[in-house]
Coordinates of C-alpha atoms in Angstrom, one line a residue:
G1 CA 0.0 0.0 0.0
S2 CA 1.0 3.6 -0.3
L3 CA 2.7 5.4 2.5
P4 CA 1.2 8.6 4.1
S5 CA 2.8 12.0 3.9
L6 CA 6.1 11.9 5.7
S7 CA 7.1 15.6 5.3
G8 CA 6.3 16.5 8.9
I9 CA 7.8 13.3 10.5
Q10 CA 11.3 13.5 12.0
M11 CA 13.2 10.4 12.8
V12 CA 15.2 12.0 15.6
L13 CA 15.8 15.6 16.7
P14 CA 19.4 16.8 16.4
L15 CA 21.0 18.2 19.5
E16 CA 20.7 21.9 19.4
N17 CA 22.9 24.1 21.6
E18 CA 24.9 27.3 21.0
K19 CA 27.9 25.5 19.5
Q20 CA 25.8 23.4 17.1
R21 CA 23.8 26.4 16.0
D22 CA 26.9 28.3 15.2
K23 CA 28.3 25.4 13.3
A24 CA 25.1 25.0 11.3
E25 CA 25.0 28.8 10.5
K26 CA 28.5 28.6 9.1
G27 CA 27.3 25.9 6.7
G28 CA 24.4 28.1 5.7
K29 CA 21.8 26.0 7.5
K30 CA 19.3 26.6 10.3
L31 CA 19.3 24.0 13.2
D32 CA 16.0 23.2 14.6
G33 CA 16.5 20.4 17.2
F34 CA 16.2 19.4 20.8
P35 CA 16.8 22.5 22.9
Y36 CA 19.6 21.1 25.0
D37 CA 20.7 24.3 26.9
K38 CA 17.1 25.2 27.6
E39 CA 16.3 21.7 29.0
I40 CA 19.4 21.7 31.2
S41 CA 18.3 25.0 32.7
R42 CA 14.8 23.7 33.1
S43 CA 16.2 20.6 34.9
K44 CA 18.1 22.7 37.3
S45 CA 15.1 24.9 38.1
Y46 CA 12.8 21.9 38.6
R47 CA 15.3 20.2 41.0
E48 CA 15.6 23.4 43.0
Q49 CA 11.9 23.5 43.4
I50 CA 11.8 19.8 44.4
S51 CA 14.5 20.4 47.0
K52 CA 12.2 22.8 48.9
L53 CA 9.6 20.1 49.3
P54 CA 9.4 17.8 52.4
A55 CA 11.8 14.8 52.3
A56 CA 9.0 12.3 51.6
L57 CA 8.1 14.1 48.4
R58 CA 11.7 14.2 47.1
T59 CA 11.7 10.5 46.3
A60 CA 11.0 8.4 43.2
D61 CA 8.1 6.7 45.0
A62 CA 6.3 10.1 45.5
R63 CA 6.7 10.6 41.7
L64 CA 5.4 7.1 41.0
R65 CA 2.3 7.6 43.1
K66 CA 1.7 11.0 41.5
A67 CA 1.7 13.0 44.8
P68 CA -0.5 16.1 44.2
E69 CA 2.3 18.5 45.3
L70 CA 4.5 17.0 42.5
M71 CA 1.8 16.9 39.9
E72 CA 1.4 20.7 40.3
M73 CA 5.0 20.9 39.1
V74 CA 4.9 18.3 36.3
H75 CA 4.5 21.0 33.6
E76 CA 7.8 22.4 34.6
E77 CA 9.8 19.2 34.7
P78 CA 12.4 18.6 31.9
D79 CA 11.8 16.4 28.9
T80 CA 12.6 12.8 29.9
K81 CA 14.7 12.5 26.7
L82 CA 17.2 15.0 28.2
S83 CA 19.1 12.0 29.6
H84 CA 19.5 10.7 26.0
Y85 CA 21.0 13.9 24.8
Q86 CA 23.2 14.1 27.9
A87 CA 24.6 10.7 27.0
I88 CA 25.2 11.8 23.4
S89 CA 27.0 14.9 24.7
S90 CA 29.0 13.0 27.4
M91 CA 30.2 10.4 24.9
K92 CA 31.3 13.2 22.5
I93 CA 29.4 12.1 19.5
V94 CA 27.2 15.2 19.0
G95 CA 28.6 16.0 15.5
S96 CA 28.2 12.4 14.2
F97 CA 24.7 12.1 15.7
N98 CA 23.5 15.5 14.3
E99 CA 24.9 14.6 10.9
L100 CA 22.6 11.5 10.8
A101 CA 19.6 13.4 12.1
L102 CA 20.1 16.2 9.6
R103 CA 20.5 13.9 6.6
W104 CA 17.0 12.6 7.2
N105 CA 15.6 16.1 7.8
E106 CA 16.9 17.3 4.5
L107 CA 15.1 14.7 2.5
D108 CA 11.9 15.8 0.8
D109 CA 8.6 13.9 1.1
E110 CA 9.2 11.6 -1.9
Q111 CA 12.7 10.8 -0.8
R112 CA 11.5 9.8 2.7
R113 CA 9.0 7.5 1.1
L114 CA 11.7 5.8 -0.8
H115 CA 13.9 5.4 2.3
I116 CA 11.0 4.0 4.3
A117 CA 10.2 1.5 1.5
L118 CA 13.8 0.4 1.5
L119 CA 13.7 -0.3 5.2
L120 CA 10.4 -2.2 4.9
A121 CA 12.0 -4.4 2.2
L122 CA 15.1 -4.9 4.3
F123 CA 13.1 -6.1 7.3
A124 CA 10.5 -8.1 5.3
Q125 CA 12.6 -11.2 5.6
P126 CA 14.1 -12.9 8.8
E127 CA 17.6 -12.7 7.3
N128 CA 18.2 -9.0 6.5
D129 CA 20.3 -8.5 3.4
V130 CA 22.1 -5.2 4.4
E131 CA 24.5 -5.3 1.5
A132 CA 21.6 -5.4 -1.0
A133 CA 20.0 -2.5 0.9
V134 CA 23.2 -0.5 0.7
S135 CA 23.4 -1.1 -3.1
T136 CA 19.8 -0.1 -3.5
W137 CA 20.4 3.1 -1.6
Q138 CA 23.5 4.0 -3.6
K139 CA 21.5 3.6 -6.8
M140 CA 18.6 5.7 -5.3
A141 CA 21.1 8.4 -4.1
K142 CA 22.5 8.7 -7.5
E143 CA 19.1 9.0 -9.1
Q144 CA 17.9 11.5 -6.5
G145 CA 21.1 13.5 -6.3
L146 CA 21.6 12.8 -2.6
G147 CA 25.0 13.6 -1.0
G148 CA 26.7 11.7 1.8
K149 CA 28.2 8.2 2.0
A150 CA 26.2 5.0 2.4
L151 CA 28.3 3.9 5.3
G152 CA 29.0 5.7 8.5
T153 CA 30.6 5.0 11.8
A154 CA 28.9 2.4 14.0
L155 CA 28.7 4.7 17.1
Q156 CA 29.3 2.9 20.4
I157 CA 26.3 4.4 22.1
V158 CA 23.9 2.3 20.0
N159 CA 26.5 -0.4 19.1
P160 CA 28.1 -1.2 22.4
T161 CA 29.8 -4.4 21.1
T162 CA 31.3 -2.7 18.0
G163 CA 33.5 -0.1 19.6
K164 CA 37.1 0.5 18.5
G165 CA 38.9 -2.8 17.9
A166 CA 36.0 -4.9 19.0
N167 CA 34.5 -8.0 17.2
R168 CA 36.6 -8.2 14.1
T169 CA 35.5 -11.0 11.9
K170 CA 39.1 -12.2 11.8
A171 CA 41.9 -11.1 14.2
S172 CA 44.2 -10.1 11.4
E173 CA 45.7 -6.9 13.0
L174 CA 46.0 -5.0 16.2
A175 CA 45.0 -1.6 14.7
I176 CA 42.3 0.2 16.6
G177 CA 39.6 1.6 14.4
N178 CA 35.9 2.2 14.1
Q179 CA 33.5 -0.2 12.3
D180 CA 31.2 1.0 9.5
S181 CA 27.4 0.6 9.2
F182 CA 24.7 1.6 6.8
W183 CA 23.8 5.2 7.8
L184 CA 20.0 4.6 7.6
L185 CA 20.3 1.7 10.1
E186 CA 22.3 3.8 12.4
L187 CA 19.6 6.5 12.3
L188 CA 16.9 3.9 13.0
K189 CA 18.9 2.6 16.0
F190 CA 18.9 6.2 17.4
R191 CA 15.2 6.3 17.0
G192 CA 14.9 3.1 19.0
F193 CA 17.4 4.5 21.5
M194 CA 15.1 7.5 22.1
E195 CA 12.0 5.4 22.6
A196 CA 13.1 2.2 24.3
A197 CA 16.2 3.2 26.3
A198 CA 16.9 4.7 29.7
P199 CA 20.5 6.0 29.9
L200 CA 21.8 7.0 33.4
I201 CA 25.0 8.0 35.1
I202 CA 26.1 6.0 38.1
K203 CA 25.9 8.0 41.3
E204 CA 29.0 9.8 42.4
S205 CA 30.9 8.8 39.2
K206 CA 31.1 9.6 35.5
D207 CA 30.5 5.9 34.5
R208 CA 27.3 5.2 32.7
K209 CA 24.7 2.5 32.2
T210 CA 22.0 2.3 29.5
Y211 CA 18.9 0.1 29.8
V212 CA 17.2 -0.9 26.6
L213 CA 13.8 -2.6 26.7
Q214 CA 13.5 -5.9 24.8
P215 CA 9.8 -5.7 23.8
K216 CA 7.8 -8.8 23.1
R217 CA 4.1 -8.0 22.5
V218 CA 3.1 -4.5 23.5
H219 CA 1.5 -1.5 21.8
L220 CA 4.0 1.1 20.7
D221 CA 2.2 3.9 22.6
T222 CA 2.1 1.8 25.7
L223 CA 5.8 1.1 25.4
Q224 CA 6.6 4.8 24.9
A225 CA 4.5 5.9 27.8
M226 CA 6.0 3.3 30.2
M227 CA 9.6 4.1 29.2
R228 CA 8.8 7.8 29.7
D229 CA 7.5 7.1 33.2
L230 CA 10.5 4.8 33.9
R231 CA 12.9 7.6 33.2
T232 CA 11.1 9.8 35.7
V233 CA 11.4 7.2 38.6
L234 CA 14.7 5.5 37.8
W235 CA 17.3 7.7 39.5
P236 CA 21.1 7.5 39.7
T237 CA 22.4 5.2 42.4
S238 CA 25.1 2.5 42.6
A239 CA 25.6 0.3 39.5
I240 CA 24.2 -2.9 41.1
K241 CA 21.2 -1.2 42.6
L242 CA 20.4 0.4 39.2
D243 CA 20.2 -3.1 37.7
I244 CA 17.8 -4.2 40.3
L245 CA 15.6 -1.1 40.4
A246 CA 15.4 -0.8 36.6
S247 CA 13.6 -4.2 36.6
L248 CA 11.4 -3.6 39.7
R249 CA 10.5 -0.1 38.7
F250 CA 9.4 -1.2 35.3
A251 CA 7.3 -3.9 36.9
Q252 CA 5.7 -1.3 39.1
L253 CA 4.7 0.7 36.1
L254 CA 3.2 -2.4 34.5
V255 CA 1.2 -3.0 37.7
R256 CA 0.0 0.6 37.6
H257 CA -1.0 0.2 34.0
Y258 CA -3.1 -2.8 34.9
R259 CA -4.6 -1.1 37.9
E260 CA -5.9 1.6 35.7
L261 CA -7.2 -0.8 33.1
F262 CA -9.2 -2.7 35.8
K263 CA -10.6 0.6 37.2
R264 CA -11.9 1.5 33.7
D265 CA -13.1 -2.0 32.8
S266 CA -14.4 -4.2 35.6
L267 CA -15.1 -7.0 33.0
R268 CA -11.4 -7.4 32.2
K269 CA -11.1 -10.5 34.3
R270 CA -11.0 -12.9 31.4
R271 CA -8.7 -10.8 29.3
G272 CA -6.1 -9.5 31.8
K273 CA -4.0 -12.6 32.3
E274 CA -0.8 -11.4 30.8
S275 CA 2.4 -11.8 32.8
I276 CA 5.2 -9.2 32.7
K277 CA 7.1 -11.7 30.5
S278 CA 4.4 -11.5 27.8
I279 CA 5.1 -7.7 27.5
A280 CA 8.9 -7.8 27.3
H281 CA 11.8 -10.1 27.8
G282 CA 13.8 -7.7 30.1
F283 CA 16.5 -5.1 29.7
E284 CA 19.7 -5.3 27.8
V285 CA 22.1 -3.3 30.0
T286 CA 25.4 -1.9 28.8
S287 CA 28.0 -0.6 31.3
Y288 CA 30.4 2.2 30.1
K289 CA 33.6 3.2 31.9
D290 CA 34.7 6.8 31.8
M291 CA 38.3 6.7 30.5
G292 CA 38.7 10.5 30.5
S293 CA 38.8 11.2 26.8
A294 CA 36.3 8.5 25.9
Y295 CA 34.0 5.8 27.2
A296 CA 34.8 2.1 27.0
T297 CA 32.2 -0.7 27.0
M298 CA 32.8 -2.8 30.1
N299 CA 29.9 -5.2 30.1
V300 CA 26.7 -6.1 28.2
A301 CA 24.2 -8.2 30.2
L302 CA 20.5 -9.0 30.4
I303 CA 18.4 -8.1 33.4
N304 CA 15.1 -10.1 33.6
F305 CA 11.8 -8.9 34.8
P306 CA 10.3 -10.5 38.0
E307 CA 8.5 -13.6 36.8
W308 CA 7.4 -14.3 40.4
L309 CA 4.7 -11.6 40.3
P310 CA 1.1 -12.9 40.5
R311 CA -0.6 -12.8 37.1
M312 CA -2.7 -9.7 36.6
E313 CA -6.0 -11.6 36.6
S314 CA -8.1 -9.3 38.9
Q315 CA -8.0 -6.1 40.8
Q316 CA -7.0 -8.1 43.9
T317 CA -4.0 -9.8 42.2
V318 CA -2.9 -6.5 40.8
E319 CA -2.9 -4.9 44.3
A320 CA -1.0 -8.0 45.7
A321 CA 1.7 -7.6 43.0
G322 CA 2.0 -3.9 43.7
E323 CA 2.4 -4.5 47.5
L324 CA 5.1 -7.2 46.9
L325 CA 7.0 -4.9 44.5
Q326 CA 6.9 -2.0 47.0
E327 CA 8.2 -4.3 49.7
H328 CA 11.1 -5.5 47.6
I329 CA 12.0 -2.0 46.4
Q330 CA 12.0 -0.7 50.0
V331 CA 14.2 -3.6 51.1
I332 CA 16.7 -3.0 48.3
Q333 CA 16.8 0.7 49.2
S334 CA 17.5 -0.2 52.9
I335 CA 20.7 -1.9 51.9
R336 CA 23.2 0.8 52.7
N337 CA 25.3 1.4 55.8
S338 CA 25.1 4.3 58.2
K339 CA 27.2 6.4 55.8
G340 CA 24.8 5.8 52.9
E341 CA 27.4 3.6 51.2
E342 CA 27.6 0.0 50.1
G343 CA 30.5 -2.0 51.6
A344 CA 31.3 -5.7 51.1
E345 CA 28.3 -6.9 53.1
E346 CA 25.9 -4.7 51.2
Y347 CA 27.3 -5.7 47.8
E348 CA 27.0 -9.4 48.6
L349 CA 23.3 -9.0 49.5
L350 CA 22.6 -7.0 46.3
R351 CA 24.6 -9.5 44.2
L352 CA 22.4 -12.4 45.5
Y353 CA 19.2 -10.4 44.8
R354 CA 20.4 -9.5 41.3
E355 CA 21.2 -13.2 40.7
F356 CA 17.7 -14.2 41.9
L357 CA 16.2 -11.5 39.6
S358 CA 18.3 -12.3 36.5
G359 CA 17.9 -16.1 36.8
N360 CA 14.3 -16.2 38.1
D361 CA 15.7 -18.8 40.5
L362 CA 14.5 -18.8 44.2
R363 CA 17.6 -20.4 45.6
P364 CA 19.7 -17.1 45.6
F365 CA 16.6 -15.4 47.1
W366 CA 16.6 -17.7 50.1
K367 CA 20.3 -17.0 50.6
F368 CA 19.6 -13.3 50.3
A369 CA 16.7 -13.6 52.8
T370 CA 18.8 -15.5 55.4
L371 CA 21.6 -12.9 55.2
Y372 CA 19.2 -9.9 55.1
G373 CA 17.6 -10.9 58.4
S374 CA 20.8 -10.7 60.3
Y375 CA 21.9 -7.6 58.4
L376 CA 18.7 -5.9 59.3
M377 CA 19.2 -6.6 63.0
G378 CA 22.7 -5.3 62.8
L379 CA 21.5 -2.0 61.2
R380 CA 18.8 -1.6 63.8
E381 CA 21.3 -2.1 66.6
K382 CA 23.6 0.6 65.3
N383 CA 20.8 3.1 64.4
P384 CA 17.6 2.4 66.3
N385 CA 15.8 5.4 64.9
R386 CA 16.3 4.4 61.3
Y387 CA 13.3 2.6 59.6
I388 CA 14.4 -0.6 57.8
R389 CA 11.8 -2.6 55.9
P390 CA 11.8 -6.4 56.7
L391 CA 10.8 -9.1 54.3
S392 CA 7.3 -10.4 54.9
F393 CA 6.3 -14.0 55.3
Q394 CA 3.3 -13.3 53.1
G395 CA 5.6 -12.0 50.4
M396 CA 7.6 -15.2 50.5
E397 CA 4.4 -17.2 50.2
I398 CA 3.5 -15.2 47.0
L399 CA 6.9 -16.0 45.6
L400 CA 6.4 -19.7 46.1
M401 CA 2.8 -19.6 44.7
S402 CA 3.9 -17.8 41.6
D403 CA 5.2 -21.1 40.2
P404 CA 3.7 -23.9 42.4
T405 CA 5.0 -26.7 40.1
N406 CA 8.7 -25.8 40.4
N407 CA 8.3 -24.8 44.1
R408 CA 6.3 -27.8 45.3
D409 CA 9.0 -28.9 47.7
A410 CA 9.4 -25.4 49.2
L411 CA 5.6 -25.0 49.5
E412 CA 5.4 -28.3 51.4
I413 CA 8.1 -27.2 53.8
V414 CA 6.8 -23.7 54.5
G415 CA 3.2 -25.0 54.8
N416 CA 4.2 -27.5 57.5
K417 CA 2.7 -26.4 60.9
G418 CA 5.8 -27.6 62.9
F419 CA 8.0 -25.7 60.6
Q420 CA 5.9 -22.6 61.0
R421 CA 5.9 -22.8 64.9
I422 CA 9.7 -23.2 64.9
A423 CA 10.1 -20.3 62.5
D424 CA 7.9 -18.3 65.0
A425 CA 10.3 -19.3 67.7
I426 CA 13.2 -17.9 65.7
R427 CA 11.3 -14.7 65.1
S428 CA 10.4 -14.5 68.9
A429 CA 14.1 -14.9 69.8
T430 CA 15.5 -12.4 67.3
V431 CA 13.6 -9.6 65.5
F432 CA 10.7 -9.3 68.0
P433 CA 12.7 -9.0 71.3
Q434 CA 15.1 -6.6 69.5
Q435 CA 12.2 -4.4 68.4
R436 CA 10.6 -4.4 71.9
R437 CA 13.9 -3.5 73.5
I438 CA 14.5 -0.6 71.1
V439 CA 10.9 0.7 71.2
N440 CA 9.8 -0.1 74.8
N441 CA 13.1 -0.9 76.5
D442 CA 11.5 -4.3 77.1
R443 CA 14.3 -6.8 78.0
T444 CA 12.1 -9.7 78.9
Y445 CA 13.8 -12.1 76.4
E446 CA 17.4 -12.3 75.3
V447 CA 18.0 -11.2 71.7
R448 CA 19.8 -14.1 69.9
Y449 CA 21.9 -12.0 67.4
G450 CA 23.9 -14.8 65.9
L451 CA 21.2 -17.4 65.6
G452 CA 20.6 -17.2 61.9
Q453 CA 24.3 -17.4 61.0
E454 CA 24.9 -20.3 63.4
L455 CA 22.0 -22.3 62.0
M456 CA 23.2 -21.6 58.4
R457 CA 26.8 -22.6 59.2
K458 CA 25.5 -25.9 60.6
A459 CA 23.0 -26.5 57.8
R460 CA 25.6 -28.0 55.4
Y461 CA 25.5 -31.1 57.6
K462 CA 22.3 -32.7 58.7
H463 CA 23.4 -34.0 62.1
E464 CA 25.1 -30.7 63.1
F465 CA 22.1 -28.7 62.0
L466 CA 19.6 -30.7 64.0
V467 CA 21.8 -30.6 67.1
A468 CA 22.1 -26.8 66.8
L469 CA 18.4 -26.4 66.2
S470 CA 17.6 -28.7 69.2
E471 CA 19.9 -26.7 71.4
F472 CA 18.3 -23.5 70.4
L473 CA 14.8 -24.8 71.1
F474 CA 15.9 -26.2 74.5
Q475 CA 17.2 -22.8 75.5
Y476 CA 14.2 -21.0 74.0
N477 CA 11.7 -23.2 75.9
A478 CA 13.6 -22.9 79.1
E479 CA 13.7 -19.1 78.9
T480 CA 10.0 -19.0 77.9
A481 CA 9.0 -21.2 80.9
Q482 CA 11.1 -19.0 83.2
E483 CA 9.2 -15.8 82.1
D484 CA 5.9 -17.7 82.3
E485 CA 6.6 -18.6 85.9
K486 CA 7.5 -15.0 86.8
A487 CA 4.2 -13.8 85.3
I488 CA 2.2 -16.4 87.1
K489 CA 3.7 -15.5 90.4
E490 CA 3.2 -11.8 89.8
L491 CA -0.5 -12.3 88.9
A492 CA -1.0 -14.5 92.0
R493 CA 0.6 -11.8 94.2
N494 CA -1.3 -8.9 92.7
T495 CA -4.7 -10.6 92.5
H496 CA -4.4 -12.8 95.7
R497 CA -5.3 -15.9 93.8
E498 CA -3.8 -19.3 93.5
M499 CA -1.2 -19.8 90.8
H500 CA -2.5 -21.4 87.6
P501 CA -1.5 -21.4 83.9
L502 CA -1.8 -18.1 82.0
S503 CA -4.8 -17.5 79.7
A504 CA -4.2 -16.4 76.1
Q505 CA -5.2 -12.8 77.1
E506 CA -2.8 -12.8 80.0
R507 CA 0.0 -13.9 77.8
R508 CA -0.7 -11.1 75.4
N509 CA -0.9 -8.6 78.3
H510 CA 2.6 -9.6 79.4
H511 CA 4.0 -9.9 75.9
L512 CA 4.8 -13.5 76.4
R513 CA 5.7 -16.0 73.7
Y514 CA 4.7 -19.7 73.2
M515 CA 6.9 -22.7 73.6
T516 CA 7.5 -25.2 70.9
S517 CA 6.7 -28.9 71.3
E518 CA 8.6 -32.1 70.7
D519 CA 6.2 -32.8 67.8
D520 CA 7.2 -29.6 66.1
L521 CA 10.8 -30.7 66.1
K522 CA 9.9 -34.1 64.8
E523 CA 8.0 -32.6 61.9
V524 CA 11.1 -30.5 61.0
V525 CA 13.3 -33.6 61.3
A526 CA 11.0 -35.4 58.9
L527 CA 11.3 -32.4 56.5
V528 CA 15.1 -32.5 56.7
D529 CA 15.1 -36.3 56.0
K530 CA 13.0 -35.7 52.9
H531 CA 14.4 -32.4 51.5
G532 CA 17.9 -32.0 53.0
S533 CA 19.1 -29.8 55.9
E534 CA 20.4 -26.9 53.6
V535 CA 17.0 -26.4 52.0
V536 CA 15.0 -26.6 55.2
G537 CA 17.6 -24.5 57.1
S538 CA 17.6 -21.7 54.5
L539 CA 13.8 -21.6 54.5
L540 CA 13.6 -21.8 58.3
V541 CA 16.0 -18.9 58.9
A542 CA 14.5 -16.8 56.0
C543 CA 10.9 -17.2 57.4
G544 CA 12.1 -16.8 61.0
Y545 CA 13.6 -13.4 60.3
S546 CA 10.6 -12.2 58.2
F547 CA 7.7 -10.0 59.3
K548 CA 4.5 -12.0 59.9
G549 CA 1.3 -10.1 59.8
S550 CA -0.8 -8.3 57.2
A551 CA 1.0 -6.3 54.6
N552 CA -0.6 -3.2 55.9
G553 CA 0.9 -3.8 59.2
V554 CA 4.3 -2.8 58.0
S555 CA 5.1 0.9 57.8
K556 CA 4.9 2.2 54.2
Q557 CA 7.7 4.7 55.0
T558 CA 10.5 4.4 52.5
D559 CA 14.2 4.4 53.2
E560 CA 14.9 5.9 49.8
P561 CA 17.4 8.7 49.6
S562 CA 16.3 12.0 47.9
A563 CA 17.4 12.7 44.4
D564 CA 21.0 14.1 44.5
G565 CA 22.9 12.3 41.8
V566 CA 21.2 13.8 38.7
E567 CA 23.6 14.5 35.8
E568 CA 24.3 18.0 34.7

């Protein structure tokens, strides 16, 4: 069929600043492009206004939930594509990029039709014959009187694996040089870069990362809107946190998208069963190292989206997915020491979580959860006033239920009543007494700080693990019985009645815990015999250090730093 008029369509806007305008004027041309200097100025002004708001509104979460105070300022915020042009400027390719953009802008309507037809023919077959397309273009250029070469430099910003000296077909020489590519393809890559990429600078450095969405089945306008929104809530932080948050933030935006769909259409139940993996595969992420005079590609990797989210089948499952994502984001943001930095311990936690995210494998998550529980207790001890989000037991159940076939063994373990009671005992000997001591100066029970690490050290060997667990339960029950006896005597003395066992209400009034039974231990021993001590031990410690209660029972306060690493 015939193509519509293309005279008003620009492939990409060239970067326009004072230097580039002067350069264009010297060549007798007028540059009409992305107003770089104006957007930089607008960015500074917007951030100055944001800095005057309360701390809770200076976060990405406030932007995501569209806080009214921020929405009043949205018309003043910079274009989200500013980050793309900042990347182009930082990587010192403005001249080469503008040349590509201007070559397209200088084509007339008929010439643009011919170029689009050439691209459609090129991509009509699975195996793209680029050489034939180049020959066709050269013939067309001669007929139309077009200037410029067919081949141009394959710029590293959109060709991260084809930088200087990289990926030669045959290692025939050591010379460092750029590779060539069809100019029209390079222009098309920049169009994709503008729509599907989120380029960022790593906090407190000049190194860069670029996240490029790998779409699967999604409407173009939906993709464009979600990537625009992602760029407004994905802020500079450490390299490893960026990888994690890019995935989780995009998933949050998808949840918000489905929440709005269900609000508009209550009959969507039968149609809204897409998972996040049906929308896109994940992000291709390229890491660039600042070498002073240029950037070098250090790594190209894939970050997956969380497959463990509930399917968006109803308003209820959408809300559950949103709460789980918010929990995990707050946990990730909590992982920084008192100086706001990431040391070896923090990096190991984040590495395990990224491994879990990238591989969609729960085994690294259980390792992460067991370490995070002890880490959280250590942070609380050093800074009692700092809010740190715990993992929730309900969240862990959702992870397991997301793929019940592959997680059948873990579901059997976590669903066991004896397992749950012993996990409660671990919780009552670690996170609960610490919290009560910090908040109420309640020192009724000893805080067992090294319990999780001790159990995990022993978990490699079945006998040693069961001995360590038995010793803990013996001490736990003895301490519990001792405090019960004190409470019984106190009640008898104050009420002038005979001593008798405490009622459930009396136990709650005295903040007393329950003892475990011999049957509970037997059930865990049977689980160890069937599934192994390492699996049971990891799940036991992870669940034992988790928060158990309704999701709404955990404070929604974030531990997210305010924006302060934005690139100039």
